[in-house]
């Protein structure tokens, strides 16, 4: 369940803001801040988790926050923040961009870069803290995705926004298998929303490349179960040439073929450790994610995870 970390209700007015600031720095992110009125300041913060995803929900009186280069240098974890405004208004500035958020809006924030924020009266914010690797495995590099407005007027953003809004109600209440599944679904929906956002026209070449790369990744994810999937099919679905798609992926140390294989292996890895799929055979799971040669699958799985698929499943059952 979400745990209340702080509430000004039990704190003397003269101490409220300083107390709040120390709690927020420890549990969310190091920053400087300035309240509109220190004496009347009120705030509350709650936290929870969903596997390795962190959830922080807070509300406060109007204030400005400043995450500086000094604060960036103090970061000890490499996370990305998916911000979902619950109510009020929030203005965020980072990497030369500004977004004005209203209730239901989403945006992506990078704690390794400086930013400024301005919270209005009645602002309530939900922050999903995700390991950078977990999100970038789905969408690629995120440098061009931060501080972009994702409004629920579009179906993909509405779905992701509504799903995130429900997470605090289920934090800590789900079983282990369900938690892992919901965690993956959360990241998948965020990735879908980011992909939709990247479809918008961009004035810079780097943004066009990021959009093309996102389309390639989306094309792969949507067709992983098809054993016929190859570079030509992916490139055609993404609207680019095979050569261009591989050139983009080469910047991330991979290619269409290697990415297809790694994503399929990841899906099989998840399924083999999922108790809800214990009734399925290893062959059935592998075939379900596009592997037609079981010898090839077993060899590749062992290279990736150190053990054969059947041995991996046996070890998981023993825990």
mmCIF file of C-alpha atoms in Angstrom:
data_model
loop_
_atom_site.group_PDB
_atom_site.id
_atom_site.type_symbol
_atom_site.label_atom_id
_atom_site.label_comp_id
_atom_site.label_asym_id
_atom_site.label_seq_id
_atom_site.Cartn_x
_atom_site.Cartn_y
_atom_site.Cartn_z
ATOM 1 C CA UNK A 1 0.000 0.000 0.000
ATOM 2 C CA UNK A 2 1.034 3.616 -0.361
ATOM 3 C CA UNK A 3 2.803 4.772 2.793
ATOM 4 C CA UNK A 4 2.403 8.339 4.021
ATOM 5 C CA UNK A 5 5.899 9.777 4.370
ATOM 6 C CA UNK A 6 4.945 13.279 5.351
ATOM 7 C CA UNK A 7 2.001 15.493 6.165
ATOM 8 C CA UNK A 8 2.074 19.065 7.409
ATOM 9 C CA UNK A 9 -0.992 18.404 9.584
ATOM 10 C CA UNK A 10 1.124 17.412 12.600
ATOM 11 C CA UNK A 11 3.911 19.963 12.096
ATOM 12 C CA UNK A 12 4.107 23.508 13.455
ATOM 13 C CA UNK A 13 3.590 26.086 10.658
ATOM 14 C CA UNK A 14 7.095 27.547 11.099
ATOM 15 C CA UNK A 15 8.673 24.114 10.454
ATOM 16 C CA UNK A 16 6.399 22.759 7.749
ATOM 17 C CA UNK A 17 8.263 23.793 4.637
ATOM 18 C CA UNK A 18 11.743 22.862 5.861
ATOM 19 C CA UNK A 19 10.456 19.478 7.019
ATOM 20 C CA UNK A 20 8.720 18.913 3.700
ATOM 21 C CA UNK A 21 11.834 19.878 1.760
ATOM 22 C CA UNK A 22 14.040 17.411 3.625
ATOM 23 C CA UNK A 23 11.552 14.547 3.124
ATOM 24 C CA UNK A 24 11.124 15.340 -0.586
ATOM 25 C CA UNK A 25 14.902 15.445 -1.135
ATOM 26 C CA UNK A 26 15.347 12.051 0.531
ATOM 27 C CA UNK A 27 12.426 10.260 -1.097
ATOM 28 C CA UNK A 28 11.972 11.892 -4.485
ATOM 29 C CA UNK A 29 14.836 14.035 -5.714
ATOM 30 C CA UNK A 30 17.391 16.541 -4.395
ATOM 31 C CA UNK A 31 16.345 20.100 -5.170
ATOM 32 C CA UNK A 32 16.007 23.661 -3.949
ATOM 33 C CA UNK A 33 12.524 25.113 -3.599
ATOM 34 C CA UNK A 34 10.717 28.304 -2.751
ATOM 35 C CA UNK A 35 7.121 28.339 -1.420
ATOM 36 C CA UNK A 36 4.676 31.078 -2.291
ATOM 37 C CA UNK A 37 4.015 31.466 1.439
ATOM 38 C CA UNK A 38 6.195 29.672 3.955
ATOM 39 C CA UNK A 39 3.889 30.122 6.971
ATOM 40 C CA UNK A 40 0.712 28.807 5.290
ATOM 41 C CA UNK A 41 2.534 26.034 3.415
ATOM 42 C CA UNK A 42 0.840 22.614 3.404
ATOM 43 C CA UNK A 43 1.923 19.360 1.776
ATOM 44 C CA UNK A 44 1.564 15.593 1.884
ATOM 45 C CA UNK A 45 3.658 12.810 0.337
ATOM 46 C CA UNK A 46 3.036 9.082 -0.102
ATOM 47 C CA UNK A 47 5.193 6.368 -1.625
ATOM 48 C CA UNK A 48 4.811 2.793 -2.813
ATOM 49 C CA UNK A 49 6.322 0.385 -5.304
ATOM 50 C CA UNK A 50 5.531 -2.011 -8.103
ATOM 51 C CA UNK A 51 8.495 -4.397 -8.363
ATOM 52 C CA UNK A 52 11.421 -2.115 -9.227
ATOM 53 C CA UNK A 53 9.127 0.754 -10.190
ATOM 54 C CA UNK A 54 8.696 3.431 -7.554
ATOM 55 C CA UNK A 55 5.524 5.429 -7.003
ATOM 56 C CA UNK A 56 5.456 8.834 -5.303
ATOM 57 C CA UNK A 57 2.247 10.825 -4.951
ATOM 58 C CA UNK A 58 2.276 14.277 -3.430
ATOM 59 C CA UNK A 59 0.419 17.529 -3.203
ATOM 60 C CA UNK A 60 1.561 20.897 -1.937
ATOM 61 C CA UNK A 61 0.797 24.577 -1.722
ATOM 62 C CA UNK A 62 2.121 26.717 -4.598
ATOM 63 C CA UNK A 63 5.906 26.642 -4.891
ATOM 64 C CA UNK A 64 8.824 26.661 -7.320
ATOM 65 C CA UNK A 65 11.447 23.901 -7.453
ATOM 66 C CA UNK A 66 14.963 23.988 -8.884
ATOM 67 C CA UNK A 67 16.948 20.843 -9.675
ATOM 68 C CA UNK A 68 20.412 22.187 -10.499
ATOM 69 C CA UNK A 69 23.594 20.705 -11.938
ATOM 70 C CA UNK A 70 24.831 20.363 -8.367
ATOM 71 C CA UNK A 71 21.818 18.205 -7.560
ATOM 72 C CA UNK A 72 22.307 16.151 -10.744
ATOM 73 C CA UNK A 73 25.837 15.313 -9.637
ATOM 74 C CA UNK A 74 24.439 13.930 -6.363
ATOM 75 C CA UNK A 75 22.200 11.360 -8.085
ATOM 76 C CA UNK A 76 23.040 7.793 -7.038
ATOM 77 C CA UNK A 77 20.466 5.998 -9.203
ATOM 78 C CA UNK A 78 19.779 6.164 -12.925
ATOM 79 C CA UNK A 79 16.031 6.589 -13.212
ATOM 80 C CA UNK A 80 13.546 8.368 -15.423
ATOM 81 C CA UNK A 81 10.416 10.025 -14.008
ATOM 82 C CA UNK A 82 7.059 9.595 -15.728
ATOM 83 C CA UNK A 83 4.955 12.450 -14.325
ATOM 84 C CA UNK A 84 1.157 12.328 -14.270
ATOM 85 C CA UNK A 85 -0.610 15.452 -12.992
ATOM 86 C CA UNK A 86 -3.655 14.551 -10.919
ATOM 87 C CA UNK A 87 -5.013 18.079 -10.450
ATOM 88 C CA UNK A 88 -4.026 21.742 -10.646
ATOM 89 C CA UNK A 89 -1.343 22.989 -12.998
ATOM 90 C CA UNK A 90 2.398 22.353 -13.254
ATOM 91 C CA UNK A 91 4.938 24.080 -15.483
ATOM 92 C CA UNK A 92 8.188 22.183 -16.093
ATOM 93 C CA UNK A 93 11.296 23.373 -17.939
ATOM 94 C CA UNK A 94 14.175 21.122 -18.959
ATOM 95 C CA UNK A 95 16.658 20.845 -21.835
ATOM 96 C CA UNK A 96 15.429 24.100 -23.361
ATOM 97 C CA UNK A 97 11.816 22.933 -23.489
ATOM 98 C CA UNK A 98 8.747 23.870 -21.446
ATOM 99 C CA UNK A 99 5.536 21.965 -20.838
ATOM 100 C CA UNK A 100 2.399 23.254 -19.134
ATOM 101 C CA UNK A 101 0.645 20.312 -17.532
ATOM 102 C CA UNK A 102 -3.027 20.074 -16.630
ATOM 103 C CA UNK A 103 -4.947 17.263 -14.916
ATOM 104 C CA UNK A 104 -4.413 13.935 -16.696
ATOM 105 C CA UNK A 105 -1.372 15.072 -18.687
ATOM 106 C CA UNK A 106 1.818 13.001 -18.824
ATOM 107 C CA UNK A 107 5.419 13.993 -19.418
ATOM 108 C CA UNK A 108 8.853 12.399 -19.092
ATOM 109 C CA UNK A 109 11.486 13.998 -16.837
ATOM 110 C CA UNK A 110 15.195 13.135 -16.676
ATOM 111 C CA UNK A 111 16.684 13.580 -13.149
ATOM 112 C CA UNK A 112 20.210 13.597 -14.588
ATOM 113 C CA UNK A 113 19.492 16.963 -16.206
ATOM 114 C CA UNK A 114 18.698 20.282 -14.473
ATOM 115 C CA UNK A 115 15.081 21.418 -14.478
ATOM 116 C CA UNK A 116 12.686 23.932 -12.934
ATOM 117 C CA UNK A 117 9.077 23.480 -11.924
ATOM 118 C CA UNK A 118 6.238 25.718 -10.793
ATOM 119 C CA UNK A 119 3.300 24.185 -8.886
ATOM 120 C CA UNK A 120 -0.053 25.953 -8.801
ATOM 121 C CA UNK A 121 -2.656 25.956 -6.042
ATOM 122 C CA UNK A 122 -4.175 22.495 -5.727
ATOM 123 C CA UNK A 123 -1.430 20.748 -7.694
ATOM 124 C CA UNK A 124 -1.241 16.995 -7.086
ATOM 125 C CA UNK A 125 1.392 14.946 -8.874
ATOM 126 C CA UNK A 126 2.045 11.234 -9.336
ATOM 127 C CA UNK A 127 5.607 10.263 -10.244
ATOM 128 C CA UNK A 128 6.478 6.839 -11.626
ATOM 129 C CA UNK A 129 10.193 6.207 -11.054
ATOM 130 C CA UNK A 130 11.511 3.670 -13.548
ATOM 131 C CA UNK A 131 15.052 2.409 -14.131
ATOM 132 C CA UNK A 132 16.296 4.061 -17.310
ATOM 133 C CA UNK A 133 17.305 0.698 -18.803
ATOM 134 C CA UNK A 134 13.778 -0.710 -18.371
ATOM 135 C CA UNK A 135 12.136 2.090 -20.349
ATOM 136 C CA UNK A 136 14.881 2.567 -22.927
ATOM 137 C CA UNK A 137 14.768 -1.163 -23.677
ATOM 138 C CA UNK A 138 11.307 -0.440 -25.073
ATOM 139 C CA UNK A 139 11.763 2.973 -26.689
ATOM 140 C CA UNK A 140 15.486 3.531 -27.238
ATOM 141 C CA UNK A 141 17.290 6.662 -26.101
ATOM 142 C CA UNK A 142 14.963 9.154 -24.456
ATOM 143 C CA UNK A 143 16.866 12.425 -24.907
ATOM 144 C CA UNK A 144 14.316 13.736 -27.416
ATOM 145 C CA UNK A 145 11.306 12.503 -25.443
ATOM 146 C CA UNK A 146 11.718 14.457 -22.212
ATOM 147 C CA UNK A 147 9.435 17.402 -21.454
ATOM 148 C CA UNK A 148 6.976 16.661 -24.223
ATOM 149 C CA UNK A 149 3.273 17.047 -23.568
ATOM 150 C CA UNK A 150 1.184 13.863 -23.662
ATOM 151 C CA UNK A 151 -2.447 14.888 -23.257
ATOM 152 C CA UNK A 152 -5.309 12.405 -22.748
ATOM 153 C CA UNK A 153 -7.250 13.771 -25.704
ATOM 154 C CA UNK A 154 -5.392 11.122 -27.728
ATOM 155 C CA UNK A 155 -6.340 7.502 -27.058
ATOM 156 C CA UNK A 156 -2.815 6.222 -26.372
ATOM 157 C CA UNK A 157 -2.125 8.960 -23.829
ATOM 158 C CA UNK A 158 -5.548 8.549 -22.231
ATOM 159 C CA UNK A 159 -4.988 4.812 -21.759
ATOM 160 C CA UNK A 160 -1.547 5.290 -20.191
ATOM 161 C CA UNK A 161 -2.750 8.177 -18.018
ATOM 162 C CA UNK A 162 -5.769 6.271 -16.719
ATOM 163 C CA UNK A 163 -3.678 3.176 -15.990
ATOM 164 C CA UNK A 164 -1.050 5.149 -14.053
ATOM 165 C CA UNK A 165 -3.753 6.882 -12.013
ATOM 166 C CA UNK A 166 -4.945 3.489 -10.725
ATOM 167 C CA UNK A 167 -1.527 2.170 -9.669
ATOM 168 C CA UNK A 168 -1.414 3.745 -6.180
ATOM 169 C CA UNK A 169 -4.606 1.871 -5.270
ATOM 170 C CA UNK A 170 -2.913 -1.473 -5.974
ATOM 171 C CA UNK A 171 0.661 -0.847 -4.797
ATOM 172 C CA UNK A 172 1.669 -3.577 -2.372
ATOM 173 C CA UNK A 173 -1.627 -5.464 -2.740
ATOM 174 C CA UNK A 174 -0.859 -7.696 -5.724
ATOM 175 C CA UNK A 175 0.799 -11.098 -5.648
ATOM 176 C CA UNK A 176 4.334 -11.499 -6.967
ATOM 177 C CA UNK A 177 3.338 -12.824 -10.386
ATOM 178 C CA UNK A 178 0.638 -10.182 -10.831
ATOM 179 C CA UNK A 179 3.047 -7.437 -9.743
ATOM 180 C CA UNK A 180 5.568 -8.445 -12.410
ATOM 181 C CA UNK A 181 2.860 -8.572 -15.063
ATOM 182 C CA UNK A 182 1.404 -5.180 -14.129
ATOM 183 C CA UNK A 183 4.906 -3.676 -13.995
ATOM 184 C CA UNK A 184 5.534 -4.814 -17.574
ATOM 185 C CA UNK A 185 2.137 -3.567 -18.684
ATOM 186 C CA UNK A 186 2.847 -0.192 -17.094
ATOM 187 C CA UNK A 187 6.122 0.195 -18.958
ATOM 188 C CA UNK A 188 4.539 -1.048 -22.194
ATOM 189 C CA UNK A 189 1.731 1.521 -21.962
ATOM 190 C CA UNK A 190 4.192 4.327 -21.209
ATOM 191 C CA UNK A 191 6.225 3.203 -24.223
ATOM 192 C CA UNK A 192 3.114 3.238 -26.423
ATOM 193 C CA UNK A 193 2.311 6.765 -25.254
ATOM 194 C CA UNK A 194 5.876 7.917 -25.954
ATOM 195 C CA UNK A 195 5.684 6.317 -29.398
ATOM 196 C CA UNK A 196 2.473 8.202 -30.132
ATOM 197 C CA UNK A 197 4.045 11.444 -28.977
ATOM 198 C CA UNK A 198 7.038 10.853 -31.278
ATOM 199 C CA UNK A 199 4.737 10.692 -34.306
ATOM 200 C CA UNK A 200 4.336 14.467 -34.207
ATOM 201 C CA UNK A 201 6.311 16.439 -36.784
ATOM 202 C CA UNK A 202 9.732 17.521 -35.512
ATOM 203 C CA UNK A 203 11.773 20.449 -36.867
ATOM 204 C CA UNK A 204 15.169 18.826 -36.229
ATOM 205 C CA UNK A 205 16.883 15.908 -37.974
ATOM 206 C CA UNK A 206 17.803 14.305 -34.641
ATOM 207 C CA UNK A 207 14.124 14.249 -33.742
ATOM 208 C CA UNK A 208 13.247 12.682 -37.090
ATOM 209 C CA UNK A 209 15.788 9.943 -36.424
ATOM 210 C CA UNK A 210 14.382 9.385 -32.948
ATOM 211 C CA UNK A 211 10.877 9.090 -34.418
ATOM 212 C CA UNK A 212 12.057 6.607 -37.067
ATOM 213 C CA UNK A 213 13.853 4.564 -34.435
ATOM 214 C CA UNK A 214 10.720 4.505 -32.307
ATOM 215 C CA UNK A 215 8.707 3.291 -35.317
ATOM 216 C CA UNK A 216 11.208 0.481 -35.886
ATOM 217 C CA UNK A 217 11.000 -0.642 -32.270
ATOM 218 C CA UNK A 218 7.214 -0.429 -32.297
ATOM 219 C CA UNK A 219 7.043 -2.497 -35.495
ATOM 220 C CA UNK A 220 9.186 -5.192 -33.883
ATOM 221 C CA UNK A 221 7.192 -5.289 -30.628
ATOM 222 C CA UNK A 222 3.898 -5.564 -32.498
ATOM 223 C CA UNK A 223 5.073 -8.570 -34.566
ATOM 224 C CA UNK A 224 7.311 -10.551 -32.196
ATOM 225 C CA UNK A 225 5.019 -13.575 -32.224
ATOM 226 C CA UNK A 226 5.235 -13.913 -36.018
ATOM 227 C CA UNK A 227 7.949 -16.483 -36.864
ATOM 228 C CA UNK A 228 8.260 -14.934 -40.331
ATOM 229 C CA UNK A 229 9.327 -11.558 -38.937
ATOM 230 C CA UNK A 230 12.508 -10.311 -40.570
ATOM 231 C CA UNK A 231 14.324 -7.077 -41.366
ATOM 232 C CA UNK A 232 12.318 -6.397 -44.519
ATOM 233 C CA UNK A 233 8.959 -6.727 -42.757
ATOM 234 C CA UNK A 234 10.095 -4.470 -39.895
ATOM 235 C CA UNK A 235 11.475 -1.788 -42.197
ATOM 236 C CA UNK A 236 8.353 -1.783 -44.369
ATOM 237 C CA UNK A 237 6.101 -1.438 -41.322
ATOM 238 C CA UNK A 238 8.239 1.417 -39.977
ATOM 239 C CA UNK A 239 8.288 3.198 -43.353
ATOM 240 C CA UNK A 240 12.079 3.168 -43.745
ATOM 241 C CA UNK A 241 14.684 1.121 -45.588
ATOM 242 C CA UNK A 242 16.431 -1.843 -43.981
ATOM 243 C CA UNK A 243 19.759 -0.059 -44.373
ATOM 244 C CA UNK A 244 18.509 3.100 -42.635
ATOM 245 C CA UNK A 245 16.864 1.145 -39.815
ATOM 246 C CA UNK A 246 20.036 -0.833 -39.174
ATOM 247 C CA UNK A 247 22.100 2.363 -39.273
ATOM 248 C CA UNK A 248 19.883 3.877 -36.566
ATOM 249 C CA UNK A 249 20.064 0.744 -34.426
ATOM 250 C CA UNK A 250 23.825 0.521 -34.902
ATOM 251 C CA UNK A 251 24.103 3.698 -32.813
ATOM 252 C CA UNK A 252 22.716 1.626 -29.944
ATOM 253 C CA UNK A 253 24.962 -1.347 -30.675
ATOM 254 C CA UNK A 254 22.327 -3.561 -32.259
ATOM 255 C CA UNK A 255 20.505 -4.355 -35.510
ATOM 256 C CA UNK A 256 17.012 -5.390 -36.576
ATOM 257 C CA UNK A 257 17.831 -9.100 -36.394
ATOM 258 C CA UNK A 258 19.587 -8.854 -33.027
ATOM 259 C CA UNK A 259 16.814 -6.698 -31.570
ATOM 260 C CA UNK A 260 14.122 -9.145 -32.710
ATOM 261 C CA UNK A 261 16.029 -11.969 -31.053
ATOM 262 C CA UNK A 262 16.723 -10.113 -27.799
ATOM 263 C CA UNK A 263 13.094 -8.994 -27.436
ATOM 264 C CA UNK A 264 11.835 -12.535 -28.106
ATOM 265 C CA UNK A 265 14.263 -13.960 -25.559
ATOM 266 C CA UNK A 266 13.122 -11.378 -23.017
ATOM 267 C CA UNK A 267 9.466 -12.311 -23.555
ATOM 268 C CA UNK A 268 10.271 -16.022 -23.170
ATOM 269 C CA UNK A 269 12.340 -15.297 -20.071
ATOM 270 C CA UNK A 270 9.394 -13.489 -18.490
ATOM 271 C CA UNK A 271 6.972 -16.270 -19.401
ATOM 272 C CA UNK A 272 9.207 -19.044 -18.046
ATOM 273 C CA UNK A 273 9.416 -17.414 -14.622
ATOM 274 C CA UNK A 274 5.723 -16.518 -14.485
ATOM 275 C CA UNK A 275 3.789 -18.941 -12.199
ATOM 276 C CA UNK A 276 0.623 -18.133 -14.119
ATOM 277 C CA UNK A 277 2.196 -19.742 -17.207
ATOM 278 C CA UNK A 278 3.561 -22.836 -15.457
ATOM 279 C CA UNK A 279 1.096 -25.039 -17.362
ATOM 280 C CA UNK A 280 2.700 -24.111 -20.692
ATOM 281 C CA UNK A 281 5.628 -26.142 -22.029
ATOM 282 C CA UNK A 282 8.961 -24.547 -22.895
ATOM 283 C CA UNK A 283 8.358 -25.405 -26.549
ATOM 284 C CA UNK A 284 4.921 -23.798 -26.496
ATOM 285 C CA UNK A 285 6.266 -20.589 -24.981
ATOM 286 C CA UNK A 286 9.174 -20.394 -27.413
ATOM 287 C CA UNK A 287 6.923 -21.012 -30.408
ATOM 288 C CA UNK A 288 4.469 -18.439 -29.094
ATOM 289 C CA UNK A 289 7.180 -15.802 -29.346
ATOM 290 C CA UNK A 290 8.343 -16.705 -32.833
ATOM 291 C CA UNK A 291 11.030 -19.338 -32.281
ATOM 292 C CA UNK A 292 10.583 -22.264 -34.681
ATOM 293 C CA UNK A 293 13.891 -24.042 -33.998
ATOM 294 C CA UNK A 294 14.074 -25.264 -30.387
ATOM 295 C CA UNK A 295 17.784 -26.088 -30.590
ATOM 296 C CA UNK A 296 18.501 -22.555 -31.746
ATOM 297 C CA UNK A 297 16.231 -21.165 -29.032
ATOM 298 C CA UNK A 298 17.912 -23.170 -26.281
ATOM 299 C CA UNK A 299 21.380 -22.122 -27.407
ATOM 300 C CA UNK A 300 20.473 -18.448 -27.604
ATOM 301 C CA UNK A 301 18.650 -18.521 -24.255
ATOM 302 C CA UNK A 302 21.695 -20.058 -22.546
ATOM 303 C CA UNK A 303 23.975 -17.437 -24.084
ATOM 304 C CA UNK A 304 21.708 -14.668 -22.782
ATOM 305 C CA UNK A 305 20.857 -16.042 -19.318
ATOM 306 C CA UNK A 306 23.538 -18.622 -18.532
ATOM 307 C CA UNK A 307 21.261 -21.690 -18.361
ATOM 308 C CA UNK A 308 19.042 -23.681 -20.686
ATOM 309 C CA UNK A 309 15.332 -22.720 -20.659
ATOM 310 C CA UNK A 310 14.222 -25.955 -18.976
ATOM 311 C CA UNK A 311 16.860 -25.587 -16.279
ATOM 312 C CA UNK A 312 15.897 -21.947 -15.731
ATOM 313 C CA UNK A 313 12.262 -22.932 -15.188
ATOM 314 C CA UNK A 314 13.242 -25.748 -12.793
ATOM 315 C CA UNK A 315 15.376 -23.399 -10.714
ATOM 316 C CA UNK A 316 12.546 -20.859 -10.528
ATOM 317 C CA UNK A 317 10.104 -23.515 -9.306
ATOM 318 C CA UNK A 318 12.472 -24.430 -6.485
ATOM 319 C CA UNK A 319 12.474 -20.894 -5.055
#
